[in-house]
């Protein structure tokens, strides 16, 4: 699916429900965002939630090669921010973004493990 970050509420329900871990949330520092591909940069937003999140930018990124098109993410999204599109189109549009996202450090140790936020 394509994610409309202008609609995304950063609830992370899409990443929680994805059975193949193809939908993932990412936190980026300003320096990392500055080095991101233009499309990735344009789709990133200030992270919300306060605390440590105030220092980061947020993006939901979908792996176009791992998504099976099951639509669970689009169905659970309370903001209707995910829309499915043909695999060939998604791969062309998102592969560079996914490849960049995979270079980002894991910041899971900075986040409260008792929430999906």
Short mmCIF file of C-alpha atoms in Angstrom, two decimals:
data_model
loop_
_atom_site.label_atom_id
_atom_site.label_comp_id
_atom_site.label_asym_id
_atom_site.label_seq_id
_atom_site.Cartn_x
_atom_site.Cartn_y
_atom_site.Cartn_z
CA UNK A 1 0.00 0.00 0.00
CA UNK A 2 0.88 3.65 -0.30
CA UNK A 3 0.77 5.62 2.93
CA UNK A 4 -0.67 9.12 2.99
CA UNK A 5 1.41 10.62 5.81
CA UNK A 6 -0.86 13.68 5.85
CA UNK A 7 -3.65 11.40 7.10
CA UNK A 8 -1.48 9.11 9.26
CA UNK A 9 -2.05 9.51 13.02
CA UNK A 10 1.10 7.53 13.88
CA UNK A 11 -0.92 4.93 15.79
CA UNK A 12 1.20 2.09 14.31
CA UNK A 13 -1.78 -0.27 14.08
CA UNK A 14 -0.84 -1.02 10.47
CA UNK A 15 2.60 -2.26 11.45
CA UNK A 16 1.20 -4.30 14.33
CA UNK A 17 -1.31 -6.17 12.18
CA UNK A 18 0.93 -6.85 9.16
CA UNK A 19 1.60 -10.62 9.18
CA UNK A 20 4.78 -10.25 7.11
CA UNK A 21 6.33 -7.21 8.82
CA UNK A 22 6.14 -5.38 5.52
CA UNK A 23 4.70 -2.25 7.15
CA UNK A 24 7.09 -0.64 9.61
CA UNK A 25 7.38 2.64 11.52
CA UNK A 26 10.68 4.51 11.40
CA UNK A 27 12.11 7.31 13.52
CA UNK A 28 14.73 9.54 11.93
CA UNK A 29 17.02 12.23 13.24
CA UNK A 30 17.20 15.49 11.31
CA UNK A 31 20.61 14.46 9.92
CA UNK A 32 19.19 11.15 8.66
CA UNK A 33 16.21 12.90 7.14
CA UNK A 34 18.51 15.34 5.35
CA UNK A 35 20.26 12.41 3.65
CA UNK A 36 17.02 10.60 2.70
CA UNK A 37 15.74 10.23 -0.86
CA UNK A 38 13.44 13.10 -1.83
CA UNK A 39 10.32 10.93 -1.81
CA UNK A 40 11.13 9.54 1.65
CA UNK A 41 11.84 13.02 2.96
CA UNK A 42 8.58 14.40 1.56
CA UNK A 43 6.61 11.61 3.27
CA UNK A 44 8.12 12.06 6.72
CA UNK A 45 6.46 14.04 9.49
CA UNK A 46 7.45 15.27 12.94
CA UNK A 47 6.99 12.42 15.41
CA UNK A 48 4.13 12.97 17.85
CA UNK A 49 3.79 11.70 21.39
CA UNK A 50 6.16 13.90 23.37
CA UNK A 51 9.24 12.93 25.31
CA UNK A 52 12.00 11.31 23.30
CA UNK A 53 9.82 11.41 20.17
CA UNK A 54 10.17 15.19 20.04
CA UNK A 55 13.70 14.67 18.70
CA UNK A 56 12.63 12.63 15.68
CA UNK A 57 10.78 12.54 12.41
CA UNK A 58 8.36 9.67 11.70
CA UNK A 59 7.45 7.66 8.65
CA UNK A 60 5.54 4.48 7.95
CA UNK A 61 7.36 2.62 5.20
CA UNK A 62 6.08 -0.42 3.34
CA UNK A 63 8.37 -3.02 1.82
CA UNK A 64 7.02 -3.34 -1.72
CA UNK A 65 8.72 -6.71 -2.18
CA UNK A 66 7.31 -8.25 1.01
CA UNK A 67 3.74 -6.98 0.93
CA UNK A 68 1.30 -9.71 -0.13
CA UNK A 69 -1.64 -7.36 -0.65
CA UNK A 70 -3.74 -8.86 2.16
CA UNK A 71 -5.22 -5.41 2.94
CA UNK A 72 -5.15 -5.87 6.73
CA UNK A 73 -3.21 -2.64 7.21
CA UNK A 74 -5.64 -0.63 5.10
CA UNK A 75 -8.63 -2.13 6.91
CA UNK A 76 -7.33 -1.42 10.42
CA UNK A 77 -6.17 2.13 9.74
CA UNK A 78 -8.50 4.50 11.61
CA UNK A 79 -7.49 7.41 9.39
CA UNK A 80 -7.84 5.64 6.03
CA UNK A 81 -4.20 6.53 5.32
CA UNK A 82 -3.24 3.36 3.43
CA UNK A 83 -4.35 2.56 -0.11
CA UNK A 84 -3.41 -0.54 -2.04
CA UNK A 85 -1.97 -0.22 -5.52
CA UNK A 86 -0.63 -2.68 -8.10
CA UNK A 87 2.58 -4.41 -6.97
CA UNK A 88 4.59 -3.25 -9.98
CA UNK A 89 3.68 0.39 -9.36
CA UNK A 90 4.39 0.09 -5.61
CA UNK A 91 7.76 -1.54 -6.19
CA UNK A 92 8.83 1.17 -8.60
CA UNK A 93 7.69 3.94 -6.24
CA UNK A 94 8.83 2.52 -2.88
CA UNK A 95 11.89 0.29 -3.35
CA UNK A 96 14.43 3.12 -2.94
CA UNK A 97 12.56 4.36 0.13
CA UNK A 98 12.53 0.87 1.68
CA UNK A 99 16.23 0.39 0.93
CA UNK A 100 17.00 3.69 2.67
CA UNK A 101 14.79 2.81 5.66
CA UNK A 102 16.73 -0.42 6.13
CA UNK A 103 19.90 1.62 6.74
CA UNK A 104 18.36 3.50 9.69
CA UNK A 105 19.30 2.50 13.24
CA UNK A 106 16.84 0.60 15.42
CA UNK A 107 15.50 2.98 18.04
CA UNK A 108 13.30 0.45 19.80
CA UNK A 109 15.23 0.82 23.05
CA UNK A 110 14.09 4.46 23.28
CA UNK A 111 10.38 3.67 23.06
CA UNK A 112 7.94 2.48 25.74
CA UNK A 113 7.51 -1.26 25.09
CA UNK A 114 4.07 -1.34 26.72
CA UNK A 115 2.42 0.52 23.81
CA UNK A 116 2.34 0.16 20.03
CA UNK A 117 3.11 3.88 19.73
#
